[in-house]
Amino acid sequence: MARQALSDRQKAEKLPELSEFQKFILDNTGRELPIFGAEFFANAQSTFTPIANSPVPSDYPLGPGDELMIRGWGTIDIDYHATVDRNGTINIPTVGTVVLAGVKAGDAENVIRAAIARLYKGVTVNVTFGQLRAMTVYVVGQANRPGTYTVSSVSTLVTALFASGGPNANGSMRRVQVKRGGKVAAELDMYSFIAKGDKSADIKLLDGDTIYIPPAGGFVALVGKVNSPAVYELKSGSETVESMLDYAGGLPVVADPRRAFLERIDPNKNRPRSVEEFALTGEGLKRSLKNGDVLNVTSITPEFSNAVVLRGNVDQPVRAPFKQGMRITDLIPSREYLITRDSVKRQNNAIVTGNDERDTTENATSIAARIGGLIDAINWDYAVVERVNRSDLSVQLIPFNLGNVFTNPAGPDNLQLQPGDTVTIFSQDDVAVPVDKRQVFVRIEGEVKVPGVYQMTAGDTLQTLIAKAGGTTSNAYMFGTAFFREEVRKEQQINLQRAADRLEAQMRSEESSQAANLRAMSGADAAAAAEQLEAARRVAQERVARFRRLQPTGRIAFGLDPNDRSFAHLPQVSLKNGDRLVVPSKPAFVHVFGAVNVEASPLWKPNTRISDYLKMAGTTADADVDNVFLMRVDGTVVSGESQGWFFGKIGGVEVMPGDTIVVPEKFDRQTAWTKFTQGAREWTQILANFGLGAAAIKTLRD
């Protein structure tokens, strides 16, 4: 599969074909290893143009075809463009013939100056070079693009190799030869040039030179933790592990020199493949490599031999050096090391400088909610040491009492540590502690004598909180008392999103059904119905979006008797951290909205019923009077279904101060949205289950 995928990629990207050894490595390791040095030629162009503007070396011998620009001034002005002819000369007007064949480029100006000086005195001469002559070289053998190449007369073996795309997958990079006059004029090892920058064997080419790239003498592969994993060519039978690693750039720091594996192929054996293990030490580095070898260098185990780890609810996780006799207090010298960075950040963000009006970053609604939360509460009763048994690789958990470590450092909880131990400190959020050990900060507001945030203890109730706040005032309205809890708000939020998902699914289903009905229609009727359907869809989507934006309050409805006046009758609710109790004053109004003539807030009067307020507000023609419901100030919802026929259905229910009467509208055409929110039952469930108030209905209606 890997080879087929590679073949497809090669065709798509026109990549060079892999050698058989590369395919062998791909099949055995799953990795496509490049041939070392091949990337040097990867960007070589398929055509080559002689370089026109390269500097001319001073020792370059001039010959036929080279161009010179000669300028002179003084007793005579000269501005002449000359080309060396096939006889090796140039002919300067008024000066004559100058022989330049074989003259080095650095000496050309002196030769020309001397020729001019024989006829004219006081002439300043400047000579520059134009287009140099081109020459033809031949690239044969195992080249990517063998053929005839026209190159600049200053070209060298390396530049010509680059023009030909270098050796192919089976060609040698280590024995590239230049043949001149039937003899080997030079032999270049490209590895010395690519890996070490050694160009001492790179000679200048002459016209007619032949570059011969012989087949490679053999290949080995270096895999694993080496700086340049690749397929390397063997130059001779004396190549060693050390010399190959030298070309590969050595070993990275993460390599483990203690363990290397050499996979070898011996075609003369029944089972030709074998593997050996050895260390990359003096003797191992001197081992000779053979054609087909695969050297795999392993990685060190990323394990500390002398470290212990501290993590969890701490200032910062650390890996500390182990010391003989080390104990927990050596790793955690004081309790201050258990103040987390988040805790410090919360303390630092409590104020901001440079603001004359307020020196706090908290807004008025959140300051009280954040009191008591500056420090992450720590589980002092339980922390743990994880210890790995090296003999059987089992893990042992050693719990200890963190509080006792500081109160009694000489006690048994101040455990003696061993190398490799991991000490974990927990907060009370990580592992929940018993109720009587938790921090409980509760807020009380409104009609109490001393509103504020109070620290409570296990078993404290609403009555205890009210007593700690000095009791209620004479204006306190018990029936409207609101109690909020954060975990209830989170549950309500989850349920609200589930309801929104269900509503959206219902809408999509109905849209599909209506779209199917449209296909049975034709002409203007279909167009009008489609437009109407699209408008309804947009309205429904907007209302679902509003529904998702609703924010539950986390309010817990007590279901109190509206006529009860004693706060001692509040439920015996055990308090939790973050709870909030609001004791309002008695409202003077009742709210009526929905399908009424005038949405108003009339004054509350004793012994008045829902029907009385509906008469005052007046209902519209599309009012659904059978599904009127009452939102009590205590968070409960009363509907006609919950009342049955008692007191003449919902109209006979007595209204309390602060209550809200909601009159829904009738719907002639039902959509998924209207089905979801039409009757009192649905509204009752939405408002009660999600802790929403009258503002939620206004948000959805508007």
XYZ file of C-alpha atoms in Angstrom:
702
model
C 0.000 0.000 0.000
C 2.794 2.424 0.911
C 4.633 1.677 -2.344
C 1.456 2.120 -4.447
C 0.643 5.436 -2.742
C 4.191 6.596 -3.384
C 4.000 5.601 -7.053
C 0.794 7.608 -7.480
C 2.405 10.624 -5.814
C 5.469 10.350 -8.045
C 3.291 10.417 -11.137
C 1.293 13.399 -9.872
C 4.314 15.428 -8.739
C 6.802 14.086 -11.320
C 9.177 12.922 -8.607
C 12.258 10.837 -9.509
C 11.889 7.090 -9.363
C 13.169 5.321 -6.247
C 16.020 2.869 -6.402
C 15.367 -0.749 -5.498
C 17.152 -0.221 -2.202
C 14.952 2.785 -1.393
C 11.872 0.681 -2.117
C 13.259 -2.025 0.150
C 13.661 0.502 2.979
C 10.161 1.842 2.346
C 8.653 -1.642 2.615
C 10.538 -2.426 5.837
C 10.343 0.877 7.722
C 7.391 2.656 6.129
C 9.662 5.662 5.500
C 10.762 7.027 2.171
C 14.439 7.794 2.713
C 16.127 10.172 0.259
C 19.511 9.469 -1.254
C 22.001 11.668 0.536
C 22.979 14.596 -1.698
C 20.053 14.229 -4.082
C 18.405 17.356 -2.672
C 21.426 19.345 -3.945
C 20.217 18.679 -7.484
C 16.485 18.768 -6.705
C 16.002 22.288 -8.095
C 18.252 21.879 -11.127
C 16.631 23.205 -14.293
C 16.041 20.875 -17.233
C 17.784 23.382 -19.535
C 20.999 25.234 -18.881
C 22.093 28.661 -20.124
C 25.757 29.708 -19.880
C 26.302 32.329 -17.217
C 26.823 35.679 -18.911
C 27.618 38.010 -16.027
C 29.784 35.929 -13.728
C 33.153 37.371 -12.629
C 36.086 36.268 -14.778
C 38.835 34.520 -12.784
C 42.219 36.199 -13.131
C 43.837 32.937 -14.236
C 41.268 32.324 -16.984
C 43.111 31.783 -20.313
C 41.653 33.834 -23.152
C 40.780 32.115 -26.373
C 38.718 32.405 -29.557
C 35.228 33.763 -28.957
C 35.972 35.764 -25.803
C 34.758 39.358 -25.900
C 36.637 42.408 -24.563
C 35.617 46.078 -24.158
C 38.676 48.320 -24.562
C 38.550 51.998 -23.566
C 41.451 54.446 -23.693
C 41.888 58.174 -23.276
C 44.763 60.630 -23.425
C 46.670 61.316 -26.621
C 44.172 59.061 -28.346
C 40.599 58.035 -27.543
C 39.710 54.366 -27.895
C 36.269 52.771 -27.448
C 36.420 49.372 -29.080
C 34.522 46.106 -28.713
C 36.775 43.215 -29.707
C 36.328 39.454 -30.045
C 39.258 37.095 -30.024
C 39.353 35.458 -33.452
C 40.229 31.861 -34.252
C 43.890 32.871 -34.566
C 43.852 34.091 -30.980
C 44.208 37.798 -31.845
C 42.254 41.039 -31.819
C 42.721 43.964 -34.185
C 42.462 47.444 -32.572
C 41.997 50.317 -35.061
C 45.049 52.658 -35.257
C 46.923 50.245 -32.999
C 47.043 46.973 -34.840
C 46.984 43.292 -33.993
C 47.360 42.077 -30.399
C 47.860 38.370 -29.630
C 45.716 37.264 -26.651
C 45.432 33.456 -27.066
C 46.541 31.848 -23.840
C 46.901 35.197 -22.050
C 45.383 35.082 -18.577
C 42.452 37.396 -17.941
C 44.356 39.178 -15.194
C 47.206 40.028 -17.610
C 45.066 41.099 -20.613
C 44.973 44.786 -19.669
C 48.786 44.969 -19.338
C 49.291 43.252 -22.714
C 46.908 45.638 -24.477
C 48.367 48.684 -22.690
C 51.868 47.677 -23.803
C 50.710 47.312 -27.404
C 49.154 50.777 -27.389
C 52.176 52.333 -25.667
C 54.392 51.321 -28.545
C 52.581 53.889 -30.702
C 51.015 56.363 -28.279
C 52.315 57.836 -25.067
C 50.193 58.970 -22.064
C 47.213 56.773 -22.830
C 45.178 55.377 -19.922
C 43.698 51.971 -20.765
C 40.764 50.071 -19.190
C 39.803 46.538 -20.284
C 36.609 44.703 -19.245
C 35.165 41.416 -20.429
C 31.910 40.757 -22.204
C 30.471 37.417 -23.264
C 32.963 34.623 -22.768
C 33.225 31.789 -25.205
C 30.976 28.765 -24.702
C 32.177 25.204 -24.816
C 30.647 21.792 -25.205
C 30.898 19.034 -22.593
C 29.332 15.594 -22.514
C 27.551 13.998 -19.527
C 27.240 10.229 -19.742
C 26.617 7.257 -17.489
C 24.085 7.207 -14.649
C 23.004 10.831 -14.984
C 19.504 12.151 -14.531
C 19.716 13.911 -17.895
C 22.679 12.571 -19.905
C 23.563 14.467 -23.052
C 25.554 17.277 -24.627
C 25.718 20.573 -22.748
C 26.907 24.001 -23.814
C 28.431 25.646 -20.774
C 30.448 28.728 -20.000
C 34.195 28.501 -20.460
C 34.596 29.214 -16.723
C 32.385 26.253 -15.745
C 33.634 23.578 -13.403
C 32.708 19.966 -12.856
C 30.163 20.852 -10.129
C 28.340 23.434 -12.261
C 28.115 21.012 -15.162
C 26.796 18.288 -12.863
C 24.175 20.708 -11.627
C 23.178 21.435 -15.225
C 22.677 17.722 -15.895
C 20.575 17.154 -12.769
C 23.277 15.056 -11.084
C 23.366 11.281 -10.721
C 20.163 9.265 -10.942
C 18.984 6.885 -8.211
C 21.597 4.286 -9.153
C 24.436 6.665 -10.060
C 27.495 7.346 -7.969
C 28.075 10.651 -6.231
C 31.400 9.563 -4.904
C 33.348 8.696 -8.061
C 32.305 11.277 -10.665
C 35.039 11.405 -13.319
C 36.196 13.949 -15.886
C 37.732 12.242 -18.922
C 39.998 14.331 -21.115
C 42.094 13.057 -24.002
C 41.300 9.436 -23.178
C 42.462 9.742 -19.573
C 40.785 10.459 -16.221
C 41.638 14.101 -15.538
C 39.858 14.248 -12.149
C 37.600 12.254 -9.852
C 35.190 14.063 -7.522
C 33.618 12.777 -4.315
C 30.441 14.841 -4.004
C 30.065 13.797 -0.355
C 33.192 15.767 0.544
C 31.715 18.799 -1.171
C 28.103 18.467 0.095
C 28.894 17.424 3.669
C 32.140 19.351 4.262
C 32.364 21.987 1.532
C 35.585 20.540 0.099
C 35.922 21.616 -3.583
C 39.583 20.786 -3.987
C 38.774 18.120 -6.600
C 36.425 20.396 -8.564
C 38.375 21.218 -11.727
C 37.671 23.656 -14.529
C 36.293 22.052 -17.645
C 37.740 22.301 -21.134
C 35.937 22.144 -24.414
C 35.175 18.522 -25.265
C 35.471 17.132 -21.716
C 33.361 14.094 -20.839
C 31.774 13.757 -17.409
C 31.218 10.126 -16.564
C 28.907 9.091 -13.677
C 29.517 5.397 -12.913
C 27.032 3.137 -11.080
C 27.139 3.390 -7.305
C 29.293 0.828 -5.556
C 26.631 0.063 -2.948
C 24.183 1.666 -0.537
C 23.538 1.644 3.207
C 20.687 3.277 5.114
C 20.964 5.282 8.340
C 17.643 5.445 10.192
C 16.444 6.372 13.639
C 18.138 9.061 15.671
C 20.703 10.425 13.233
C 20.894 14.039 12.132
C 20.307 13.195 8.462
C 18.433 9.914 7.984
C 19.035 8.894 4.370
C 20.451 6.305 1.981
C 24.238 6.688 1.737
C 26.594 5.439 -0.944
C 29.596 3.282 -0.139
C 32.743 4.402 -1.910
C 34.793 1.368 -1.025
C 34.795 -1.682 1.194
C 36.609 0.244 3.915
C 33.697 2.538 4.798
C 32.935 2.383 8.524
C 30.043 3.327 10.762
C 32.057 6.332 11.916
C 32.677 7.684 8.408
C 29.001 7.321 7.456
C 27.863 9.057 10.653
C 30.343 11.810 9.878
C 28.658 12.440 6.515
C 25.264 12.304 8.265
C 26.273 15.109 10.614
C 26.789 12.864 13.614
C 24.246 11.907 16.220
C 21.701 14.227 17.853
C 21.791 14.625 21.611
C 18.704 12.393 21.982
C 20.452 9.400 20.356
C 21.443 6.512 22.609
C 25.012 5.481 21.638
C 24.710 2.422 23.848
C 22.286 0.686 21.490
C 22.482 0.523 17.703
C 21.109 -2.213 15.479
C 22.727 -3.259 12.214
C 20.518 -5.145 9.780
C 22.571 -6.998 7.176
C 21.751 -8.870 3.963
C 23.744 -11.936 2.980
C 22.254 -13.396 -0.231
C 24.337 -16.576 0.144
C 22.373 -17.717 3.195
C 19.011 -19.475 3.318
C 17.770 -16.673 5.515
C 19.629 -13.719 4.064
C 18.652 -11.107 6.658
C 20.174 -10.859 10.139
C 20.450 -8.193 12.829
C 23.207 -7.339 15.297
C 23.265 -5.066 18.330
C 26.305 -3.087 19.428
C 27.316 0.188 21.047
C 28.565 3.162 19.086
C 31.833 3.215 20.992
C 35.394 2.988 19.650
C 35.142 -0.588 18.415
C 31.559 -0.249 17.206
C 32.359 2.899 15.227
C 35.147 1.082 13.395
C 32.832 -1.647 12.101
C 32.847 -1.939 8.317
C 29.615 -1.487 6.409
C 28.470 -3.594 3.481
C 26.086 -3.054 0.622
C 22.466 -3.312 1.847
C 23.194 -2.594 5.536
C 20.600 -0.695 7.590
C 21.950 1.041 10.697
C 19.215 1.931 13.200
C 20.263 4.259 16.029
C 17.791 4.219 18.930
C 16.663 7.111 21.095
C 17.556 7.556 24.724
C 14.809 6.807 27.221
C 13.434 10.245 28.219
C 13.584 9.387 31.889
C 15.394 11.217 34.661
C 17.578 9.127 36.894
C 17.729 11.601 39.772
C 14.498 13.570 39.747
C 11.252 13.831 41.669
C 8.176 15.605 40.291
C 5.742 17.963 42.012
C 2.489 18.686 40.224
C -1.178 19.586 40.735
C -2.435 22.489 42.864
C 0.977 24.119 43.295
C 2.710 27.370 42.408
C 4.261 25.658 39.397
C 4.936 22.023 38.528
C 8.629 21.254 38.914
C 11.096 18.461 38.286
C 13.536 18.742 41.169
C 16.847 16.913 41.652
C 16.683 14.058 44.111
C 18.868 14.202 47.194
C 19.562 11.400 49.597
C 17.095 11.483 52.490
C 14.761 13.847 50.637
C 11.261 14.271 52.111
C 8.000 16.019 51.167
C 9.033 19.222 52.971
C 12.200 19.401 50.871
C 9.999 19.485 47.784
C 7.350 21.793 49.355
C 9.196 23.966 51.909
C 6.113 25.983 52.920
C 2.397 26.384 52.311
C 3.088 29.338 50.008
C 4.333 26.870 47.386
C 0.715 25.647 47.127
C -0.670 29.002 45.938
C -1.363 28.442 42.248
C -0.579 30.939 39.500
C -4.310 31.322 38.857
C -4.798 32.288 42.487
C -2.042 34.890 42.257
C -3.549 36.213 39.033
C -6.942 36.617 40.695
C -5.342 38.543 43.553
C -3.392 40.761 41.171
C -6.489 41.453 39.082
C -8.462 42.562 42.117
C -7.278 46.159 41.642
C -5.998 48.337 38.877
C -3.957 51.511 39.343
C -4.411 54.794 37.563
C -8.222 55.037 37.834
C -9.327 57.903 40.040
C -12.990 56.931 40.141
C -12.634 53.211 40.935
C -9.574 51.207 41.815
C -11.148 47.843 41.125
C -11.450 45.911 37.876
C -14.595 44.125 39.089
C -17.994 45.493 38.152
C -20.631 46.077 40.770
C -22.563 42.876 40.033
C -19.585 40.528 40.293
C -17.525 41.839 43.209
C -19.656 40.167 45.842
C -19.844 36.945 43.817
C -16.044 36.682 43.778
C -15.435 37.226 47.464
C -13.881 34.142 49.016
C -12.536 32.827 45.709
C -9.071 34.377 45.657
C -7.337 31.137 46.660
C -8.019 27.661 45.292
C -9.146 25.578 48.243
C -6.648 22.770 48.927
C -7.450 19.221 49.938
C -5.321 19.075 53.071
C -6.381 15.556 53.975
C -5.208 13.774 50.854
C -2.176 14.018 48.605
C -0.377 11.127 46.966
C 3.039 9.891 45.919
C 3.209 7.734 42.776
C 6.161 5.353 42.821
C 7.200 3.002 40.037
C 8.649 -0.353 41.027
C 11.514 -0.936 38.566
C 11.587 -4.668 39.138
C 8.045 -5.392 37.882
C 7.023 -1.939 36.533
C 4.062 -1.744 38.891
C 2.819 1.568 40.278
C 2.405 2.086 43.997
C 0.232 4.885 45.399
C 1.310 6.215 48.783
C -1.289 8.667 50.165
C -0.434 11.115 52.910
C -2.084 13.909 54.906
C -0.780 17.174 53.496
C -1.850 19.208 56.512
C 0.123 16.980 58.875
C 3.260 17.491 56.784
C 3.361 21.140 57.890
C 1.910 20.798 61.393
C 4.174 17.857 62.282
C 7.211 17.662 59.943
C 8.685 14.855 62.044
C 5.542 12.738 61.634
C 4.975 9.788 59.300
C 3.129 11.893 56.684
C 6.363 13.670 55.767
C 7.297 10.752 53.523
C 10.829 9.984 52.444
C 11.047 10.181 48.669
C 12.825 8.039 46.118
C 14.175 8.910 42.661
C 11.364 8.981 40.099
C 8.585 9.735 42.613
C 5.712 11.982 41.512
C 3.966 14.010 44.222
C 0.454 15.241 43.356
C -1.403 17.929 45.326
C -5.176 18.201 44.878
C -7.579 21.098 45.234
C -11.066 20.604 46.638
C -12.358 20.854 43.053
C -10.075 18.018 41.910
C -11.276 15.615 44.600
C -14.452 16.669 46.389
C -14.065 16.751 50.154
C -16.845 16.194 52.705
C -19.310 19.028 53.162
C -18.043 19.907 56.623
C -14.546 20.500 55.238
C -15.488 22.717 52.342
C -15.284 26.488 52.265
C -18.776 27.959 52.063
C -19.173 31.635 51.164
C -22.802 32.708 50.752
C -24.242 36.065 49.698
C -27.399 37.560 51.187
C -28.961 40.734 49.819
C -32.018 42.892 50.141
C -34.214 43.355 53.168
C -31.899 42.090 55.892
C -30.186 44.284 58.433
C -26.603 43.537 57.341
C -26.453 42.337 53.695
C -23.130 40.894 52.619
C -21.046 37.775 51.984
C -20.767 35.403 54.942
C -18.576 32.411 55.621
C -20.762 29.537 56.737
C -20.076 26.106 58.148
C -21.401 22.636 57.409
C -25.071 22.230 58.257
C -25.879 25.951 58.133
C -29.275 26.715 56.569
C -31.127 29.699 55.200
C -32.355 30.526 58.690
C -28.771 30.511 59.980
C -27.727 32.849 57.182
C -30.586 35.272 57.866
C -29.720 35.257 61.563
C -26.032 35.964 60.793
C -27.167 38.908 58.651
C -29.028 40.352 61.645
C -32.494 39.174 60.655
C -34.962 40.662 58.212
C -36.262 44.204 58.118
C -39.891 45.198 58.498
C -40.130 45.578 54.701
C -39.042 42.003 53.922
C -41.371 40.100 51.582
C -40.983 36.394 52.299
C -43.082 35.121 49.365
C -40.770 36.867 46.880
C -37.565 35.524 48.461
C -35.254 34.227 45.720
C -32.573 31.582 46.210
C -29.915 30.988 43.514
C -27.377 28.160 43.207
C -24.611 27.896 40.572
C -24.820 24.149 39.973
C -28.569 24.489 39.372
C -27.885 27.248 36.830
C -25.457 24.965 34.955
C -28.030 22.166 34.847
C -30.693 24.579 33.623
C -28.337 25.822 30.898
C -27.718 22.266 29.689
C -31.443 21.506 29.632
C -32.139 24.759 27.802
C -29.688 23.881 25.043
C -31.178 20.412 24.740
C -34.607 21.964 24.336
C -33.221 24.316 21.678
C -31.717 21.346 19.818
C -35.048 19.514 19.966
C -36.885 22.581 18.696
C -34.424 23.018 15.826
C -34.828 19.360 14.845
C -38.611 19.766 14.843
C -38.322 22.802 12.608
C -36.078 21.036 10.114
C -38.498 18.118 9.985
C -41.453 20.396 9.358
C -39.537 22.358 6.700
C -38.834 19.086 4.890
C -42.520 18.148 4.987
C -43.614 21.550 3.714
C -40.964 21.475 0.974
C -42.340 18.102 -0.134
C -45.830 19.615 -0.308
C -44.506 22.453 -2.471
C -43.386 19.998 -5.129
C -47.021 18.966 -5.633
C -47.975 22.582 -6.372
C -47.333 24.552 -9.540
C -47.254 28.065 -10.921
C -48.079 31.097 -8.821
C -49.398 29.033 -5.928
C -46.062 27.263 -5.532
C -44.109 30.541 -5.708
C -46.334 32.220 -3.117
C -46.184 29.207 -0.816
C -42.398 29.038 -1.181
C -42.047 32.714 -0.297
C -44.328 32.272 2.691
C -42.368 29.212 3.805
C -39.063 31.083 3.523
C -40.401 33.989 5.594
C -41.662 31.593 8.267
C -38.300 29.820 8.253
C -36.401 33.072 8.855
C -38.706 34.039 11.710
C -38.359 30.599 13.273
C -34.563 30.672 13.000
C -34.417 34.083 14.629
C -36.592 32.902 17.512
C -34.493 29.778 17.994
C -31.396 31.990 18.083
C -33.080 34.123 20.752
C -34.045 30.988 22.620
C -30.397 29.882 22.676
C -29.329 33.257 24.037
C -31.554 32.955 27.110
C -29.592 32.757 30.339
C -31.007 30.621 33.169
C -30.649 32.129 36.620
C -30.209 29.010 38.727
C -33.172 30.011 40.891
C -34.732 27.354 43.096
C -38.463 27.901 43.630
C -39.609 27.195 47.173
C -43.360 26.979 46.456
C -44.251 28.903 49.612
C -47.725 29.722 50.823
C -48.413 33.244 49.531
C -50.022 34.181 52.845
C -47.155 32.911 55.019
C -45.217 35.718 56.717
C -42.674 33.817 58.849
C -39.139 33.348 57.528
C -38.800 30.456 59.936
C -40.953 28.498 57.476
C -38.357 28.717 54.714
C -37.114 25.248 53.654
C -34.220 23.830 55.680
C -31.771 23.990 52.762
C -28.103 23.267 53.531
C -25.968 25.990 52.032
C -23.258 25.506 49.400
C -20.425 27.706 48.302
C -21.637 30.439 45.939
C -25.290 30.353 47.049
C -27.182 33.650 46.917
C -30.305 34.637 48.873
C -32.261 37.767 47.904
C -34.953 39.037 50.270
C -36.970 41.698 48.386
C -39.250 44.344 49.674
C -42.937 43.966 48.990
C -43.726 45.124 45.422
C -46.571 47.535 44.872
C -47.498 46.371 41.387
C -48.783 43.427 39.354
C -47.603 43.009 35.744
C -49.867 42.083 32.823
C -48.600 41.559 29.286
C -49.236 39.539 26.166
C -52.404 39.660 24.086
C -53.950 42.528 26.067
C -55.061 45.971 24.990
C -52.639 47.685 27.343
C -49.555 46.033 28.766
C -49.413 47.632 32.170
C -48.388 47.219 35.767
C -51.440 48.093 37.835
C -51.291 48.568 41.594
C -51.772 45.440 43.633
C -54.885 45.252 45.729
C -55.681 42.653 48.370
C -57.998 39.786 47.445
C -57.870 40.511 43.710
C -57.991 37.715 41.135
C -56.517 37.187 37.687
C -59.878 37.914 36.100
C -59.932 41.323 37.816
C -56.646 42.384 36.242
C -57.639 41.002 32.834
C -60.736 43.164 32.931
C -58.571 46.181 33.740
C -56.071 45.473 30.914
C -58.572 44.161 28.391
C -57.830 41.183 26.113
C -57.400 41.374 22.345
C -59.372 39.410 19.768
C -56.567 36.904 19.301
C -56.029 36.364 23.044
C -55.950 32.707 24.107
C -57.817 33.210 27.389
C -57.995 29.478 28.016
C -54.220 29.309 28.337
C -53.544 32.352 30.516
C -50.919 31.612 33.164
C -49.498 33.346 36.212
C -45.801 33.736 36.955
C -45.497 33.938 40.703
C -42.939 36.241 42.264
C -41.472 33.202 44.034
C -40.475 31.606 40.689
C -43.356 29.150 40.326
C -45.831 29.159 37.427
C -49.597 28.608 37.764
C -51.651 27.577 34.725
C -55.229 26.585 34.032
C -54.233 22.910 33.895
C -52.632 23.075 37.310
C -55.767 24.672 38.773
C -58.338 22.506 37.002
C -61.853 23.895 37.485
C -61.135 25.143 40.962
C -62.081 28.835 41.414
C -63.423 28.964 37.867
C -60.201 27.862 36.316
C -57.243 30.292 36.230
C -59.338 33.427 36.470
C -60.130 32.773 40.111
C -56.534 32.543 41.300
C -55.564 35.222 43.814
C -52.727 37.471 42.621
C -49.853 38.417 44.966
C -47.671 41.524 44.813
C -45.027 41.228 42.085
C -46.822 38.449 40.177
C -46.941 38.534 36.351
C -50.008 37.575 34.302
C -49.233 36.339 30.782
C -51.919 36.170 28.077
C -50.713 34.136 25.068
C -51.957 34.653 21.536
C -53.984 32.236 19.466
C -52.256 30.754 16.445
C -54.290 30.058 13.327
C -51.359 28.439 11.498
C -49.129 26.162 13.450
C -45.408 25.961 12.899
C -42.871 24.000 14.840
C -42.249 27.123 16.905
C -45.921 27.682 17.749
C -46.388 24.007 18.525
C -43.453 24.194 20.881
C -44.657 27.270 22.769
C -48.425 27.396 22.280
C -50.089 26.111 25.399
C -49.739 26.950 29.065
C -48.153 23.576 29.727
C -45.202 24.314 27.413
C -44.652 27.810 28.787
C -44.936 26.505 32.317
C -42.273 23.888 31.662
C -39.956 26.343 29.937
C -40.165 28.977 32.645
C -40.095 26.641 35.633
C -37.507 24.131 34.419
C -35.038 26.744 33.183
C -35.452 29.303 35.944
C -36.555 32.001 33.502
C -38.663 35.046 34.211
C -41.085 37.314 32.396
C -38.173 38.965 30.584
C -37.581 35.676 28.747
C -41.079 35.740 27.250
C -40.592 39.341 26.135
C -37.279 38.407 24.540
C -38.888 35.595 22.566
C -41.952 37.607 21.549
C -40.237 40.822 20.401
